[in-house]
mmCIF file of C-alpha atoms and ligand atoms in Angstrom:
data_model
loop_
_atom_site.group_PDB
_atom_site.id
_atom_site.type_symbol
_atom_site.label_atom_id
_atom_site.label_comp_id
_atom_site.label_asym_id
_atom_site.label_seq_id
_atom_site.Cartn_x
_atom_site.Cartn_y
_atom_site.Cartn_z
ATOM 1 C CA UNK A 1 -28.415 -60.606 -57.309
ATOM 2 C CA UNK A 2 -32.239 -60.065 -58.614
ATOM 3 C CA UNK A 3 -33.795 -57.637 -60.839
ATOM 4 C CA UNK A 4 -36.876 -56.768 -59.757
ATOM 5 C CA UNK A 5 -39.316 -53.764 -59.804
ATOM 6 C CA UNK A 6 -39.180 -50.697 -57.869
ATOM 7 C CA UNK A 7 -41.047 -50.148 -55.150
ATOM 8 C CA UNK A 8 -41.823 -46.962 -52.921
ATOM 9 C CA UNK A 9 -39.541 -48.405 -50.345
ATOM 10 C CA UNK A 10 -36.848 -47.624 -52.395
ATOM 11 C CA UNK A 11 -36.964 -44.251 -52.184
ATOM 12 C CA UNK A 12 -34.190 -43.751 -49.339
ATOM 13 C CA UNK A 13 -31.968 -45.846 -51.746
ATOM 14 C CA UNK A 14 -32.646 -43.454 -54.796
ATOM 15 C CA UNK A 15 -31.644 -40.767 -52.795
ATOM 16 C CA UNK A 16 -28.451 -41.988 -51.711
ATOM 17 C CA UNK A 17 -27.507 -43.099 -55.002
ATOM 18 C CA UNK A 18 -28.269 -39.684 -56.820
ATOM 19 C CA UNK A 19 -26.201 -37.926 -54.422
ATOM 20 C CA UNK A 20 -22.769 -39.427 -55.804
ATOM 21 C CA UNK A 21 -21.589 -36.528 -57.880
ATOM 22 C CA UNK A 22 -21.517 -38.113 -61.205
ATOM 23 C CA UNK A 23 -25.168 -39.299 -60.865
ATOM 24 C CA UNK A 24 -25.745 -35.937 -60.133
ATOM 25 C CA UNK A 25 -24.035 -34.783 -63.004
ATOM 26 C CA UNK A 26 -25.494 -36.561 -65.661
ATOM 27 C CA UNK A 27 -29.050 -37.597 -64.272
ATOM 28 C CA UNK A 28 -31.466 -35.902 -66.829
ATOM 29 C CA UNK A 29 -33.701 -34.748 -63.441
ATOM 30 C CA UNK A 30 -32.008 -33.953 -60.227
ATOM 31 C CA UNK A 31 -33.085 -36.248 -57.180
ATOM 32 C CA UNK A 32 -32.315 -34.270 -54.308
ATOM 33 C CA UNK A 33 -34.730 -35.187 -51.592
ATOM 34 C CA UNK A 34 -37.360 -37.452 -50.213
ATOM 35 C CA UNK A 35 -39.982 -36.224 -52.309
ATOM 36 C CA UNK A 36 -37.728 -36.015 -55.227
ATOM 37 C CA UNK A 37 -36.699 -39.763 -54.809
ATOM 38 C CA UNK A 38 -40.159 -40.889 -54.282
ATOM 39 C CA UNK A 39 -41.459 -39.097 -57.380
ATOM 40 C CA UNK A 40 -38.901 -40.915 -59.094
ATOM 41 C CA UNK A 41 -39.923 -44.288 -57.818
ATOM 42 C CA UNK A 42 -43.330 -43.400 -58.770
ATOM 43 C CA UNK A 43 -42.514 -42.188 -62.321
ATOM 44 C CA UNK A 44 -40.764 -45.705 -63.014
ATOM 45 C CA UNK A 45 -44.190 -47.274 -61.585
ATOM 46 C CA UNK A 46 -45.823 -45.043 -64.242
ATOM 47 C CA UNK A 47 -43.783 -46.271 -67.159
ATOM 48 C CA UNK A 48 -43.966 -49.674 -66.231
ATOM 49 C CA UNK A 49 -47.912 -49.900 -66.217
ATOM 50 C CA UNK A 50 -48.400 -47.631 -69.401
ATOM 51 C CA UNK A 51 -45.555 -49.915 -71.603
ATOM 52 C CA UNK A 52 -43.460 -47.431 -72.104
ATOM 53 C CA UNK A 53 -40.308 -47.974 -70.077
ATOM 54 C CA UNK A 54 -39.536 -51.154 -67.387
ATOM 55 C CA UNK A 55 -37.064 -49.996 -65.137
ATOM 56 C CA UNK A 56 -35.592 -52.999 -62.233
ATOM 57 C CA UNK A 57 -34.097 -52.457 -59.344
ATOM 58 C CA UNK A 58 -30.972 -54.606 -59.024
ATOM 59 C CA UNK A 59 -31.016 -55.646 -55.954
ATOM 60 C CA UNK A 60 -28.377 -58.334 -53.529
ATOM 61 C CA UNK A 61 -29.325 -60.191 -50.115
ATOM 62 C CA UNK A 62 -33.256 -60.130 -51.443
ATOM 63 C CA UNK A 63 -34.109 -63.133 -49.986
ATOM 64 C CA UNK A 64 -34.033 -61.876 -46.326
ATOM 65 C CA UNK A 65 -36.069 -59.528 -46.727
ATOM 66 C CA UNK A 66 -33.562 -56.532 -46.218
ATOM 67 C CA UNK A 67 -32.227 -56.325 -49.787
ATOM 68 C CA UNK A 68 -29.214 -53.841 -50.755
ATOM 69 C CA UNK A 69 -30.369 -51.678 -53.621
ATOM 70 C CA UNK A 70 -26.952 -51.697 -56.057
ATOM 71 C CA UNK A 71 -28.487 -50.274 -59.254
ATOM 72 C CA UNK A 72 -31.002 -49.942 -61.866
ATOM 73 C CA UNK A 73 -31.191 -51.213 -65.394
ATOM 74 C CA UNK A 74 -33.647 -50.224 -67.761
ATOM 75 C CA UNK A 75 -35.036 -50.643 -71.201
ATOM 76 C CA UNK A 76 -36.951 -47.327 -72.531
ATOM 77 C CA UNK A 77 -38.133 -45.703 -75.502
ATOM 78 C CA UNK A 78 -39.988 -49.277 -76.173
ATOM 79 C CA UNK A 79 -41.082 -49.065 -80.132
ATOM 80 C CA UNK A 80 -43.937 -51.889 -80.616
ATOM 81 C CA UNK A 81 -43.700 -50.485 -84.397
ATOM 82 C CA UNK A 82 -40.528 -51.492 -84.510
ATOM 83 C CA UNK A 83 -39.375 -53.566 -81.504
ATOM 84 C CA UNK A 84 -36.733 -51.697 -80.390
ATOM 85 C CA UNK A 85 -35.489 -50.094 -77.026
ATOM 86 C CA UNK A 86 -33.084 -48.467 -75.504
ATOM 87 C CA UNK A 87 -31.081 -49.612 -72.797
ATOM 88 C CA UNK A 88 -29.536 -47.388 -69.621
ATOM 89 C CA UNK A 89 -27.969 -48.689 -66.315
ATOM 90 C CA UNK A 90 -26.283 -46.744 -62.983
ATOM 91 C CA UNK A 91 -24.777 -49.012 -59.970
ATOM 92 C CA UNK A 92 -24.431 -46.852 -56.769
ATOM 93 C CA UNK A 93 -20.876 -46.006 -56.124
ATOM 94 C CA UNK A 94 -20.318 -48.868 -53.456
ATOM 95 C CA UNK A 95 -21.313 -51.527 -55.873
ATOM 96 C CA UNK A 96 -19.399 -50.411 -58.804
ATOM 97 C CA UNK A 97 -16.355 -52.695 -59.975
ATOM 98 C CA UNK A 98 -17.882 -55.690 -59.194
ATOM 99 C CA UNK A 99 -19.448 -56.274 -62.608
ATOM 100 C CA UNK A 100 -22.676 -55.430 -61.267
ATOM 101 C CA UNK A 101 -23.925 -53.624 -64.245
ATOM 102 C CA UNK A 102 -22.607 -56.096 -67.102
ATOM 103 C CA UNK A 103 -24.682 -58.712 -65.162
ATOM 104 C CA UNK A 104 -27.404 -56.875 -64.873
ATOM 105 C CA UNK A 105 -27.299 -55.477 -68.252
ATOM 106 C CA UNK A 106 -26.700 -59.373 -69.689
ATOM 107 C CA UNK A 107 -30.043 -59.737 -68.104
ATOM 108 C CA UNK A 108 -32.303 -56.928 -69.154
ATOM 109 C CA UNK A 109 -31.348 -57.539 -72.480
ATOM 110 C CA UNK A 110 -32.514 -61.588 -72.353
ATOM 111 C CA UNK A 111 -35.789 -60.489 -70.484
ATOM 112 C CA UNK A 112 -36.431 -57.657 -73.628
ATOM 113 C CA UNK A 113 -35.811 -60.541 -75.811
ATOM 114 C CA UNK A 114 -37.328 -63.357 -74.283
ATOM 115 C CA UNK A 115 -40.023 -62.015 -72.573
ATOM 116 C CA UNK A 116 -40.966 -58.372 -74.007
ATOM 117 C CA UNK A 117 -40.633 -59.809 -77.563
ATOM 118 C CA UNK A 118 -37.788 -56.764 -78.816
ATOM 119 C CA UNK A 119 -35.533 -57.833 -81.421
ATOM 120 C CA UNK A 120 -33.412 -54.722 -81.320
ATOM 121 C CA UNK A 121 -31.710 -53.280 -78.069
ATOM 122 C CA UNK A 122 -29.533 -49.787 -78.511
ATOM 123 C CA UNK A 123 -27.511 -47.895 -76.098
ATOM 124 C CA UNK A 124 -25.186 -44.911 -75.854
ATOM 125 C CA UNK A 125 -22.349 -43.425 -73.985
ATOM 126 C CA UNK A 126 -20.151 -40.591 -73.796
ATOM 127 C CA UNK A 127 -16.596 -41.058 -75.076
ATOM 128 C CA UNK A 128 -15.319 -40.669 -71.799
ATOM 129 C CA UNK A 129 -17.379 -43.256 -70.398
ATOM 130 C CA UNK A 130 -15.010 -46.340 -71.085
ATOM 131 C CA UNK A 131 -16.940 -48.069 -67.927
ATOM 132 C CA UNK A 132 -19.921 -47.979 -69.432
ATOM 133 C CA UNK A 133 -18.235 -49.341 -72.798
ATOM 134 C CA UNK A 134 -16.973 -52.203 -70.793
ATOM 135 C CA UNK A 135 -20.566 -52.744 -69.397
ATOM 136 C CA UNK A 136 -22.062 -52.505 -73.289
ATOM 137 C CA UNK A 137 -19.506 -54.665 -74.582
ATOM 138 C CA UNK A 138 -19.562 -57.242 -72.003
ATOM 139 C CA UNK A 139 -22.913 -57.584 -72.729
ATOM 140 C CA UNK A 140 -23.149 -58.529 -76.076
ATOM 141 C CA UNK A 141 -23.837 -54.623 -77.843
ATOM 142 C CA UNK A 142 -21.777 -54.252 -80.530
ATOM 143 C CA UNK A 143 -20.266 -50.819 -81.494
ATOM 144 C CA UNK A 144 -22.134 -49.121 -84.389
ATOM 145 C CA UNK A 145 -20.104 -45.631 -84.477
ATOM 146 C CA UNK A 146 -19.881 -41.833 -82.984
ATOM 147 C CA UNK A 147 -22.694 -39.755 -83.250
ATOM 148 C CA UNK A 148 -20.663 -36.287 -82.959
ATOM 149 C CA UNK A 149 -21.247 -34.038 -79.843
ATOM 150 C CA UNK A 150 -24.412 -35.517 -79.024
ATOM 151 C CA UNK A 151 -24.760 -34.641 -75.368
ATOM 152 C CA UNK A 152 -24.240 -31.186 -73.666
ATOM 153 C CA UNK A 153 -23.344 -31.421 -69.743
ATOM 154 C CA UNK A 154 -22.382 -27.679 -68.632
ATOM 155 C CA UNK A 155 -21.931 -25.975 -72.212
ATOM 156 C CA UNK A 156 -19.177 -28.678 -73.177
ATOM 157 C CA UNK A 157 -20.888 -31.178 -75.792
ATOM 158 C CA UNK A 158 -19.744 -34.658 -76.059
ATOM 159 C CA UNK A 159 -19.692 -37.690 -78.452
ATOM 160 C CA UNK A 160 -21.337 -40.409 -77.980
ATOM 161 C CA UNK A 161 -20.686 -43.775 -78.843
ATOM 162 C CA UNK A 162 -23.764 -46.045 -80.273
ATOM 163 C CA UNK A 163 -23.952 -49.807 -78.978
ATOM 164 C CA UNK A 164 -27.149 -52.156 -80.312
ATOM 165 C CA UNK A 165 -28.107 -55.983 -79.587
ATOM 166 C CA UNK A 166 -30.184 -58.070 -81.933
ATOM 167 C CA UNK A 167 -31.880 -61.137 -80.524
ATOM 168 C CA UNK A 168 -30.415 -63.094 -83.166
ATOM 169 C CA UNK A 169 -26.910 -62.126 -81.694
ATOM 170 C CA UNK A 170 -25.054 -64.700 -80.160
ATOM 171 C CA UNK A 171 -25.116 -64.338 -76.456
ATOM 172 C CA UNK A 172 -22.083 -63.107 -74.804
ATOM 173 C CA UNK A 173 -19.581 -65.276 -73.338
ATOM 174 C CA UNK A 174 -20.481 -65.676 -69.422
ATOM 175 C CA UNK A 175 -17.071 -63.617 -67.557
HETATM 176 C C1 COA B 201 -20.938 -47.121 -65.839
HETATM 177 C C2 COA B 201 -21.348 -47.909 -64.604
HETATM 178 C C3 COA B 201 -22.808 -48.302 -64.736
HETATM 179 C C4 COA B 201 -20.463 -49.163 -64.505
HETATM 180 O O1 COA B 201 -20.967 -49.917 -63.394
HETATM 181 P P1 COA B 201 -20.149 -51.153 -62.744
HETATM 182 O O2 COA B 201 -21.124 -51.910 -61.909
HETATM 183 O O3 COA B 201 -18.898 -50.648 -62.110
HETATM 184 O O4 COA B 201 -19.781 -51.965 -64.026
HETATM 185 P P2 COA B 201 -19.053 -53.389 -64.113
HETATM 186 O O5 COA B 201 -18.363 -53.673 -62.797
HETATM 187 O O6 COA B 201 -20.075 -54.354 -64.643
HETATM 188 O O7 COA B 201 -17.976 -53.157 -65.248
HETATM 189 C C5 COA B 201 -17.189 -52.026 -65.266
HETATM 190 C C6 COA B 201 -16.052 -52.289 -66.234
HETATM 191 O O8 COA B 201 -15.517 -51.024 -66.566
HETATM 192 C C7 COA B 201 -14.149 -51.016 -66.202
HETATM 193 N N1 COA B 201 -13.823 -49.653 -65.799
HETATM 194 C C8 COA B 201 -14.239 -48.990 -64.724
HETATM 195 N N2 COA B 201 -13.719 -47.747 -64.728
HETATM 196 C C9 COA B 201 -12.966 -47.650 -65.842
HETATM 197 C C10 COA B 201 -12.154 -46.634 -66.409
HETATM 198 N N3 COA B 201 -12.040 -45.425 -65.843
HETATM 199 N N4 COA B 201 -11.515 -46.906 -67.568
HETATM 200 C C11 COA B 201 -11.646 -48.093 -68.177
HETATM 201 N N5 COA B 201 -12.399 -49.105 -67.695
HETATM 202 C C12 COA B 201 -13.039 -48.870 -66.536
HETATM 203 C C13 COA B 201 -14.033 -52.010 -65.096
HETATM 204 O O9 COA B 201 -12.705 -52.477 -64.953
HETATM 205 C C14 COA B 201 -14.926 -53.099 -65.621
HETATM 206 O O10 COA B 201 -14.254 -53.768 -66.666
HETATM 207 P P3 COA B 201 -14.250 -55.387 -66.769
HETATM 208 O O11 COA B 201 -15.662 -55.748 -67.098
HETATM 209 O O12 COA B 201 -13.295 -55.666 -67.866
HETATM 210 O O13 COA B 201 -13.829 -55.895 -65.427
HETATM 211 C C15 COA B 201 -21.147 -47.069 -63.302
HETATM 212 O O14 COA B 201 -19.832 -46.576 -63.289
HETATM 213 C C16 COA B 201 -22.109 -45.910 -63.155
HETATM 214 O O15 COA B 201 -23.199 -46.083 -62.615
HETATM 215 N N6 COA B 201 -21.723 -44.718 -63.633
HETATM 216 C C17 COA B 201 -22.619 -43.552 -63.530
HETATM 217 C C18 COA B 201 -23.833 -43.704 -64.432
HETATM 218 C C19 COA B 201 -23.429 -44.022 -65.854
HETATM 219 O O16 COA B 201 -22.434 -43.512 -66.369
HETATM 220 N N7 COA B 201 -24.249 -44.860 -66.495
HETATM 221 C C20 COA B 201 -24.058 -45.206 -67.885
HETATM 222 C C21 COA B 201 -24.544 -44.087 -68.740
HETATM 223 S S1 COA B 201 -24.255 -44.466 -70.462
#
């Protein structure tokens, strides 16, 4: 498993993976066809090249040149004022289970470290999100508390629950 940039020939694989009903659900801009999916792919292009955001495909089978698209893992809302950033991850619906996105998530937060130069990492997720608590958790974000009805998905609000990583943290135990 590699996490590498997108590219436009990830597109079709965008697609597919927005089309699983909780993507759908949740994704902040719908992704519902070609153009849609390439847009997409271009806006994370976009981010990467102005600073702002460095979104990686993760990706399995790479190496022969037919790679499986499993996921993305990013780190946004990049503060050079303050080093900080905020980190979001999806798996597509075949790959989840398989600790994909602690993996990936384990490694996006080294490279911010390491390579960006961040020393603080945060992330959110609903209550009701106890997958994505396992992902956080697994990789090293501690809980910092409930910010009350943060989110509103179809005129129900929902907590969330606040996760951040320090570089000076230890780093997590490998699973
Ligand atoms: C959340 C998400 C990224 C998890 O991806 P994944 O690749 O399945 O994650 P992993 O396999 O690394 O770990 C999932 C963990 O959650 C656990 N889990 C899964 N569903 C669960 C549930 N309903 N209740 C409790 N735990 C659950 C798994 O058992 C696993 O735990 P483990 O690490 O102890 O084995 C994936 O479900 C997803 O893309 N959801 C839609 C987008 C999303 O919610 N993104 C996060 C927004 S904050």
């Amino acid at each position: 498993m590699v996490l590498r940039r997108w590219g436009v020939g990830d597109a079709p694989a965008v697609l597919e993976a927005y089309a699983e009903p909780l993507m759908r659900w949740q994704a902040p801009q719908a992704v519902e066809s070609d153009d849609d999916a390439r847009q997409w792919v271009r806006a994370r292009v976009a981010q990467w090249e102005e600073g702002t955001a460095f979104s990686f495909a993760v990706v399995e089978g790479e190496g022969d040149g037919k790679g499986t698209v499993l996921g993305n893992v990013a780190v946004s809302a990049v503060d050079r004022r303050h080093d900080t950033g905020w980190v979001s991850y999806w798996t597509t619906r075949s790959a989840r289970g398989r600790g994909v996105a602690g993996r990936a998530c384990r490694g996006v937060a080294r490279w911010a470290f390491d390579d960006l130069g961040l020393f603080r990492l945060e992330l959110g997720h609903r209550v009701n999100n106890p997958a994505s608590c396992r992902v956080a958790t697994a990789a090293g974000f501690a809980v910092e508390g409930i910010q009350r009805q943060k989110l509103l998905y179809d005129g129900v609000r929902y907590d969330v629950e606040s996760h951040a990583r320090l570089a000076t943290d230890a780093e997590p135990p490998t699973p």
